Short mmCIF file of C-alpha atoms and ligand atoms in Angstrom, two decimals:
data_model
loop_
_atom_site.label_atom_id
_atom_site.label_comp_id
_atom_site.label_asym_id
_atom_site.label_seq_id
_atom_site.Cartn_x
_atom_site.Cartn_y
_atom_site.Cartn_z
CA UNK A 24 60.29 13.07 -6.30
CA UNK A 25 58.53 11.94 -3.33
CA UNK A 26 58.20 13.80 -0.35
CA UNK A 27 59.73 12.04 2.74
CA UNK A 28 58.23 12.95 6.14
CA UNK A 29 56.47 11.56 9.38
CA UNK A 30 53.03 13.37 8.53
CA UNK A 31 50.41 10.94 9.15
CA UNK A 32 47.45 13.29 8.13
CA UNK A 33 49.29 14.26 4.74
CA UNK A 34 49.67 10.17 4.09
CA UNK A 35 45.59 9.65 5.27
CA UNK A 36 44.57 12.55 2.67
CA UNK A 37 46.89 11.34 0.49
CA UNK A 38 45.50 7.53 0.98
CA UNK A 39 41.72 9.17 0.88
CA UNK A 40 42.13 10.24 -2.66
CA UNK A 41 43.51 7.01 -4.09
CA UNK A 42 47.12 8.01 -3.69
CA UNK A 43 49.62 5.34 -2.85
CA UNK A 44 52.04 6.18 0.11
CA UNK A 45 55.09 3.92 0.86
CA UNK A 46 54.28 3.25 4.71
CA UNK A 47 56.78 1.40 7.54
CA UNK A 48 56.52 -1.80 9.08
CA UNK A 49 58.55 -3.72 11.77
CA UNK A 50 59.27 -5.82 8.63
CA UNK A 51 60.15 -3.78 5.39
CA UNK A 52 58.49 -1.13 3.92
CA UNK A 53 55.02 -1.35 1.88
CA UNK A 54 53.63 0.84 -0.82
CA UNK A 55 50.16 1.29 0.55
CA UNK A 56 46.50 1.77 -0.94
CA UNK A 57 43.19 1.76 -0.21
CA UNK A 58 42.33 -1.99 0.28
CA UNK A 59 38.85 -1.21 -1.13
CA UNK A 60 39.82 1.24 -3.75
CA UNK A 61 40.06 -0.69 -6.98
CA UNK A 62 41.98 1.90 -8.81
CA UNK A 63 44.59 2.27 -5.69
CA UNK A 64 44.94 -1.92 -6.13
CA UNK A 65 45.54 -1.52 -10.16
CA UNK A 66 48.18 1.36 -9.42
CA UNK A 67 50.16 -0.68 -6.94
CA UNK A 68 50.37 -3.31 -9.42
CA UNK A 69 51.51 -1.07 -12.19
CA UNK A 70 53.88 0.91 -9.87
CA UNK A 71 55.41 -2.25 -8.71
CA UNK A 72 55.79 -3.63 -11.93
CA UNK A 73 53.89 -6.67 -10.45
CA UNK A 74 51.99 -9.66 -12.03
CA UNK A 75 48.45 -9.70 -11.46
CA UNK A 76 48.81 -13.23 -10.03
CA UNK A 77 50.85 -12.40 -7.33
CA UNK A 78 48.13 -11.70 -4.12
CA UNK A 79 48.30 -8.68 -1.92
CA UNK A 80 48.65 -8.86 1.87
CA UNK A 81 45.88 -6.56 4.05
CA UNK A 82 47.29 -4.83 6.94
CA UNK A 83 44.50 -3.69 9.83
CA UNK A 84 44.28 -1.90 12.88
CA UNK A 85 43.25 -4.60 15.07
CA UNK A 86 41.43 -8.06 15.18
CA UNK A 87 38.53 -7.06 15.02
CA UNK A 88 38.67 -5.19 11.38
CA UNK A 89 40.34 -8.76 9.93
CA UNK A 90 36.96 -10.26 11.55
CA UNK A 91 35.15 -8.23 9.29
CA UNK A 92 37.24 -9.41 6.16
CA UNK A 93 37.23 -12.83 6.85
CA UNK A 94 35.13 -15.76 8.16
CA UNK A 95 35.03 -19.22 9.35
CA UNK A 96 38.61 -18.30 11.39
CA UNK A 97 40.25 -21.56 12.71
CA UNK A 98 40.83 -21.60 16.55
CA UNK A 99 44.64 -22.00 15.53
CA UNK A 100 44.70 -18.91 13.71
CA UNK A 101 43.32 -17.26 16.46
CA UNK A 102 45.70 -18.11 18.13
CA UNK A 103 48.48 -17.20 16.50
CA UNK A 104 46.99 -13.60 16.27
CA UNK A 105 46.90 -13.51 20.17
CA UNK A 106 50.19 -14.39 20.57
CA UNK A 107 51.77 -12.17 17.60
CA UNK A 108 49.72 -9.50 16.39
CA UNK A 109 50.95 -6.51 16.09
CA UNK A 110 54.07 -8.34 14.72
CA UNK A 111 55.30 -10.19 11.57
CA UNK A 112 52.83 -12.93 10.56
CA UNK A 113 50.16 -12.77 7.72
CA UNK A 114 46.98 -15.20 8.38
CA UNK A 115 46.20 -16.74 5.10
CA UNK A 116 42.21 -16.62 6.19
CA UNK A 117 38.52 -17.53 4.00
CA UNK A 118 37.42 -14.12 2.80
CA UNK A 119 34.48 -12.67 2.49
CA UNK A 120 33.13 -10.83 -0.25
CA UNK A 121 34.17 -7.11 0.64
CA UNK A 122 37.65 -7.35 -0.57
CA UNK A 123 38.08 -7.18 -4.15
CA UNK A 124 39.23 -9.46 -6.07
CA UNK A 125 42.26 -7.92 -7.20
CA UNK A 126 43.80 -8.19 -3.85
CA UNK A 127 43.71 -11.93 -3.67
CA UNK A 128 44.25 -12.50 -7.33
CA UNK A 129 40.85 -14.40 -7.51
CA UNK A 130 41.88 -16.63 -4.52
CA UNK A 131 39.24 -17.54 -1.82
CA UNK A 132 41.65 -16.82 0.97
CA UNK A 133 42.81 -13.55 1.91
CA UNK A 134 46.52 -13.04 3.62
CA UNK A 135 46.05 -10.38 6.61
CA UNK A 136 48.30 -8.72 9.24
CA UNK A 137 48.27 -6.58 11.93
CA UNK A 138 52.00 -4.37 11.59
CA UNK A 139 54.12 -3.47 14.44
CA UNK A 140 55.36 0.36 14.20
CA UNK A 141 53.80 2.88 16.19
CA UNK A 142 53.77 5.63 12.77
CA UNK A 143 51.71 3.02 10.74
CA UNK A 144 49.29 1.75 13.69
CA UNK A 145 48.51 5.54 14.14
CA UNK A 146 47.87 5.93 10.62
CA UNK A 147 45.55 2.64 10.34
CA UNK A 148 43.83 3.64 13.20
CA UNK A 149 43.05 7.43 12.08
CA UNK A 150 41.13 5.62 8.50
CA UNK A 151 38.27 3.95 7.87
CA UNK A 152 39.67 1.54 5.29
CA UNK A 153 42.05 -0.87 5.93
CA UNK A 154 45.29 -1.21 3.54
CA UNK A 155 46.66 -3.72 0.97
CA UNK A 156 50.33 -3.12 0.60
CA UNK A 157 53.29 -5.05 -0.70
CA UNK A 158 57.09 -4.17 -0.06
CA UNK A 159 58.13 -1.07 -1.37
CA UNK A 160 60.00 -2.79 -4.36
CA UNK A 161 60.04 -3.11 -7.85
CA UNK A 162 58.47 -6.75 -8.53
CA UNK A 163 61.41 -9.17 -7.69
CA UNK A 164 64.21 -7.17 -5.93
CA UNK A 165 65.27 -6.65 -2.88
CA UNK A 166 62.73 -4.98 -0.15
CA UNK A 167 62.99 -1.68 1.33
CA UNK A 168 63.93 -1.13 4.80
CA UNK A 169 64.62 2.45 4.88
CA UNK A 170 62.76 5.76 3.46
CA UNK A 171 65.66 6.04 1.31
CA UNK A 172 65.74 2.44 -0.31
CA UNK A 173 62.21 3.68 -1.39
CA UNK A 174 62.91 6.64 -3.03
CA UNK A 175 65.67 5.43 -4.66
CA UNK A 176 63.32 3.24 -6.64
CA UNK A 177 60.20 4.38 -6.54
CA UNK A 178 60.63 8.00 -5.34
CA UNK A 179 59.44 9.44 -8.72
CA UNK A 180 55.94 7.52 -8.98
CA UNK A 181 55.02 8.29 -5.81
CA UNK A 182 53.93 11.01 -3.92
CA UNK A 183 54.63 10.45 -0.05
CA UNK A 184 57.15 7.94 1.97
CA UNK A 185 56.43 8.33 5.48
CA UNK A 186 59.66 7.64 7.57
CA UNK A 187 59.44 5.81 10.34
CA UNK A 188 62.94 5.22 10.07
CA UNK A 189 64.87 2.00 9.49
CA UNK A 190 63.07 -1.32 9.68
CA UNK A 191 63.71 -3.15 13.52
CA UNK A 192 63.58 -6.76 12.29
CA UNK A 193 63.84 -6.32 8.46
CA UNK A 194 62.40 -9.43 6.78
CA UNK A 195 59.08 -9.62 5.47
CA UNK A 196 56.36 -11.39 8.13
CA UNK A 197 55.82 -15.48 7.59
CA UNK A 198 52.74 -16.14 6.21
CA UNK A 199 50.44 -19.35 7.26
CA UNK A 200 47.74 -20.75 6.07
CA UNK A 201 45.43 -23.07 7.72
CA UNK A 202 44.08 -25.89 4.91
CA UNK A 203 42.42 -29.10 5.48
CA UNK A 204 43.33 -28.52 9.36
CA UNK A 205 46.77 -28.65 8.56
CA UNK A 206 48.60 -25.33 9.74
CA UNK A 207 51.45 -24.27 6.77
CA UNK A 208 54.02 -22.28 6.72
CA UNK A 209 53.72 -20.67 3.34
CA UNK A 210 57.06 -18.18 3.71
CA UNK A 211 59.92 -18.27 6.75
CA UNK A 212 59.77 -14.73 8.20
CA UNK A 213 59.88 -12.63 11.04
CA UNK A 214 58.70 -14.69 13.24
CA UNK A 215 60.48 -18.33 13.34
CA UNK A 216 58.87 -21.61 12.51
CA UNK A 217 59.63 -22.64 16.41
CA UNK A 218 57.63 -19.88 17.96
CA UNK A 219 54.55 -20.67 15.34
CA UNK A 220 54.99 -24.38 16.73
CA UNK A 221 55.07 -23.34 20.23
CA UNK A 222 51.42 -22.14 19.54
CA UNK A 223 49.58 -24.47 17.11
CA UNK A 224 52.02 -27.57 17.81
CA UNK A 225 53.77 -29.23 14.45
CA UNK A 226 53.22 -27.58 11.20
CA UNK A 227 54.11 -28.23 7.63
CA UNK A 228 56.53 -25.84 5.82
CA UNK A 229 55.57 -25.57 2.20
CA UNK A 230 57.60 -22.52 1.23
CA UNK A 231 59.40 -23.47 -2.76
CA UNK A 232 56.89 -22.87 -5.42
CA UNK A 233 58.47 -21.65 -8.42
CA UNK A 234 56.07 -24.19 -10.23
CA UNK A 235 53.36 -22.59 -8.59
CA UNK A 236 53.29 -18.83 -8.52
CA UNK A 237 49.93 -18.19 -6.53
CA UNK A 238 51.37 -19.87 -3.41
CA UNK A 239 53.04 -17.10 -1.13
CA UNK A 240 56.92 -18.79 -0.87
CA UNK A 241 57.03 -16.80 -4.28
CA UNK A 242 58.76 -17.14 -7.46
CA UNK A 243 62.15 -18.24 -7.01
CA UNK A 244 64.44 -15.60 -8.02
CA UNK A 245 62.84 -13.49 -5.92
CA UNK A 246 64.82 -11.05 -3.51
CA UNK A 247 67.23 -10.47 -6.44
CA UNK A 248 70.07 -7.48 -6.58
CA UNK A 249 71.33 -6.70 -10.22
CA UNK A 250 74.54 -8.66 -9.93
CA UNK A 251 75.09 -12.31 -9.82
CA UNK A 252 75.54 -13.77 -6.50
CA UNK A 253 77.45 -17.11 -5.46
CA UNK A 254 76.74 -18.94 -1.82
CA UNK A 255 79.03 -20.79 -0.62
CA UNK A 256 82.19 -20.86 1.79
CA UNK A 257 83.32 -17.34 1.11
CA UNK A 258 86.94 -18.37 1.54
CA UNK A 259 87.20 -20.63 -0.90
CA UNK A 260 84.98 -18.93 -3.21
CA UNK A 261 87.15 -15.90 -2.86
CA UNK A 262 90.35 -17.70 -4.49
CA UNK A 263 88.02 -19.01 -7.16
CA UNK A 264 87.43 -15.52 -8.20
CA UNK A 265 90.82 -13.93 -8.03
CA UNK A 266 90.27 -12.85 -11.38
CA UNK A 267 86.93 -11.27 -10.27
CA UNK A 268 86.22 -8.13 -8.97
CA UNK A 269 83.88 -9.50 -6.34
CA UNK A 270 81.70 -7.99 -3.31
CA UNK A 271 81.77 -10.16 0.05
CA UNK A 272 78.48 -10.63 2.43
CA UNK A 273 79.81 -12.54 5.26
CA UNK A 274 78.10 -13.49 8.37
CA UNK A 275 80.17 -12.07 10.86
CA UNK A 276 83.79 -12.85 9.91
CA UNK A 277 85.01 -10.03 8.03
CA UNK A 278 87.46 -11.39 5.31
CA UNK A 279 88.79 -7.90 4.30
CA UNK A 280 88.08 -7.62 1.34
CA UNK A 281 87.51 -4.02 0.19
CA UNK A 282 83.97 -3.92 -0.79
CA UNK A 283 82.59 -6.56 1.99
CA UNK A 284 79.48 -6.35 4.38
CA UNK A 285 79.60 -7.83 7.43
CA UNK A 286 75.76 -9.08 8.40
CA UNK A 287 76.50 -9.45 12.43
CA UNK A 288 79.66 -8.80 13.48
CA UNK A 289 77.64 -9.76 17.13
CA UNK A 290 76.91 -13.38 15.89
CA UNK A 291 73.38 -12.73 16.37
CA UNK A 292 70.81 -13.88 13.93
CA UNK A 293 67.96 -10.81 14.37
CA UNK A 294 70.91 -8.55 13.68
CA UNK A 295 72.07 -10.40 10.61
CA UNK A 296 68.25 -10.21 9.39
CA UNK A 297 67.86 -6.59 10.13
CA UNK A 298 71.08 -6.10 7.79
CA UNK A 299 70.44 -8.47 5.25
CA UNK A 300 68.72 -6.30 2.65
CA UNK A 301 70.46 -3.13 3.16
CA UNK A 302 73.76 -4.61 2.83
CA UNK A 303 72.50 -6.66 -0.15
CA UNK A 304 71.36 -3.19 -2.05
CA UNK A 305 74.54 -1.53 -0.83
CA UNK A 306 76.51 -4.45 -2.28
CA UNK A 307 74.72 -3.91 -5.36
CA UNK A 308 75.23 -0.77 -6.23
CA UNK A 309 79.02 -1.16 -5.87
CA UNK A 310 81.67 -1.83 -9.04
CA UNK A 311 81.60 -5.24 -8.90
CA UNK A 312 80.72 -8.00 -10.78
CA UNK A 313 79.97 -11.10 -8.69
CA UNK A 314 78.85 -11.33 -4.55
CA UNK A 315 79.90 -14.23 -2.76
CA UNK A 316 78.25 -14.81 0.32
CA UNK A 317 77.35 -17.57 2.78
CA UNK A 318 74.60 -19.06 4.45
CA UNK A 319 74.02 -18.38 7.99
CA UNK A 320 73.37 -21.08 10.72
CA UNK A 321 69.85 -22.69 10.08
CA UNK A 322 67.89 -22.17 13.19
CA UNK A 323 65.19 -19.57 14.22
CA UNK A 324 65.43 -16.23 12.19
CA UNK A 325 68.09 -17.73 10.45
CA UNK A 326 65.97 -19.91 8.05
CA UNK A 327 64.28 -16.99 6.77
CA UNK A 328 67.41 -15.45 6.14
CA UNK A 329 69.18 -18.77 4.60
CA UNK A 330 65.89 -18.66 2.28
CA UNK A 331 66.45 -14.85 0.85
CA UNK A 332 69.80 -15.80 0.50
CA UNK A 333 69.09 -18.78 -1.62
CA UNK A 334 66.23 -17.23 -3.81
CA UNK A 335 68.82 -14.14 -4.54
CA UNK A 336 71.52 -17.26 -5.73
CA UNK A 337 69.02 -18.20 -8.70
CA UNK A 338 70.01 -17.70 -11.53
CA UNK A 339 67.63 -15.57 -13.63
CA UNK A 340 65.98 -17.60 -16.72
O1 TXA B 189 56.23 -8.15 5.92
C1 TXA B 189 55.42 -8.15 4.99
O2 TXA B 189 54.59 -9.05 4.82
C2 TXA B 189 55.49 -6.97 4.00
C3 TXA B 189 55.06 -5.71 4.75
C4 TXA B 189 55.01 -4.49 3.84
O3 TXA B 189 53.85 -5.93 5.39
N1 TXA B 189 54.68 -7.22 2.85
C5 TXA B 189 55.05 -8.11 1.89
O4 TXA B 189 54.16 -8.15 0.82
O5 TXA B 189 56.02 -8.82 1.96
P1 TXA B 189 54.57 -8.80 -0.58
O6 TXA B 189 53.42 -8.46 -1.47
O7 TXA B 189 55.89 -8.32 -1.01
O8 TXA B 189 54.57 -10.33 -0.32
C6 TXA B 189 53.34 -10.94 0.02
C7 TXA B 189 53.33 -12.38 -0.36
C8 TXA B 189 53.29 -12.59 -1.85
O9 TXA B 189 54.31 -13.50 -2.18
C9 TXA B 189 51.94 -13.21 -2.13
O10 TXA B 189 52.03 -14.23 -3.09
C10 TXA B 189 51.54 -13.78 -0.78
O11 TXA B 189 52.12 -12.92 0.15
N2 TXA B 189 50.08 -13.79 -0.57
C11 TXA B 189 49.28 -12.73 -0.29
N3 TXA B 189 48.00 -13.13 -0.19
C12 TXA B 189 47.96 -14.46 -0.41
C13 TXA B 189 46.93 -15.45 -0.46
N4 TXA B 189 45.66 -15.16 -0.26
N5 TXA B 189 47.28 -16.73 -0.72
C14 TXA B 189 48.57 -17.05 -0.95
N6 TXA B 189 49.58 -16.14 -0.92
C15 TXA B 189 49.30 -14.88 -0.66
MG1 MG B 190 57.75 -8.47 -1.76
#
């Protein structure tokens, strides 16, 4: 089983070698590797149960390392890295030819961010490599946002999980790219589509691509727990499924019904997203056989969070 602690040399030796270590973010957790390490890249894949389609994001120290990763960097990405890095928000940038291909699934663009959590910007500043890591999930379920969520699913193929306790915002980061001069919104995240406009002006969201799996918005049954989930208005859908034994994720209404998460019982959206997988897994995990849940009002943080909600809802083929 693997190890959780808050040793940052133990997770840089273990890193050196070509070990993965599950690292935190502001976001969710990532299962980290050498970003130049070829062999580190293939075992994330495997571990993760991942398609080799599916692009890895680089996480640096600072600007300057994705400067040396990247070239021809639009003035509006810059930008956007002034304004939010550290934070939640991967660049989607023209890469150079000293990341292997394996990290950008044979793409010509290369998706880069600078974290936000004091354990993992010590760690990234203490190597000499920067690191390629995805959310601490099997391929397709819900992200990690504690040590714990880790080791319940990957604890036994890896070695280290280094805790930096639970994840403040707890959404993955929203990714942009910059094509044709047109700045695009390629997944809603951590940081809202409203404070990306109040940088670069109007951009284009592009985020449903289950036709196209190389885009970032992902396949879309993605964020999936085990059980069947219904959105929808939770009261009605509750006396639909009398017959049920149900799980409830409400917003912040709680309905009692026995085995029901509330997501903010404060009405506020960055609570409801730090909740959102935790509760999802917890809801999972219960005796249950159908979650009914609802949407969540559709502004700022809350699109991102309307989006996992909905990708969860699809029905697997
Ligand atoms: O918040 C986050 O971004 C977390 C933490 C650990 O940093 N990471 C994360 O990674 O969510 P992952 O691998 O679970 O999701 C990354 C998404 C994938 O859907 C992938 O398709 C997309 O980013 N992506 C990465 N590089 C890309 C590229 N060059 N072009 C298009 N999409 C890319
Ligand atoms: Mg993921």
């Amino acid at each position: 089983m693997a190890e959780i602690g808050k040793d940052i040399s133990k997770a840089k030796y273990l890193l050196k070698q070509g070990k993965l270590v599950a690292i935190p973010t502001e976001t969710v957790y990532g299962l980290a590797g050498n970003a130049f390490d070829s062999d580190a890249i293939a075992s994330i894949f495997s571990t993760k149960n991942r398609p080799s389609f599916d692009p890895l994001i680089v996480h640096v120290a600072g600007y300057g390392h994705a400067l040396k990763l990247t070239k021809n960097v639009p003035e509006f990405a810059e930008n956007l890295a002034a304004k939010y890095w550290p934070g939640p928000l991967t660049l989607l940038l023209k890469r150079k030819k000293n990341i292997p291909d394996l990290v950008t699934s044979g793409l010509d663009t290369v998706g880069i961010r600078m974290p936000h959590h004091s354990l993992t910007r010590k760690l990234l500043n203490s190597i000499d490599f920067p690191l390629v890591a995805p959310s601490a999930n099997p391929f397709g379920y819900v992200s990690p946002t504690t040590p714990h969520h880790v080791a319940d699913q990957l604890g036994d193929k890896i070695d280290y999980i280094l805790d930096g306790g639970d994840c403040a915002i707890g959404i993955e980061s929203t990714i942009v790219g910059f094509e044709n001069d047109q700045v695009t919104v390629h997944r809603l995240g951590g940081i809202s589509v409203d404070d990306i406009e109040q940088v670069v002006g109007p951009v284009k969201v592009n985020t449903y691509s289950s036709s196209n799996p190389q885009a970032p918005g992902m396949l879309q049954n993605h964020y999936s727990p085990t059980k069947p989930i219904i959105l929808g208005d939770i009261k009605k859908l509750i006396e639909e499924n009398r017959d049920k034994k149900i799980g409830v994720l409400s917003y912040y209404e709680n309905h009692h019904q026995g085995l029901e998460r509330v997501l903010a019982p404060d009405e506020d959206l960055n609570t409801a997203a730090k909740n959102l997988f935790a509760h999802l897994r917890w809801l999972d995990n219960q005796p249950i056989e159908l979650i009914i849940a609802e949407e969540v009002p559709a502004k700022g943080l809350g699109l991102a969070i309307n989006d996992r909600l909905k990708r969860a809802a699809t029905k697997k083929n």
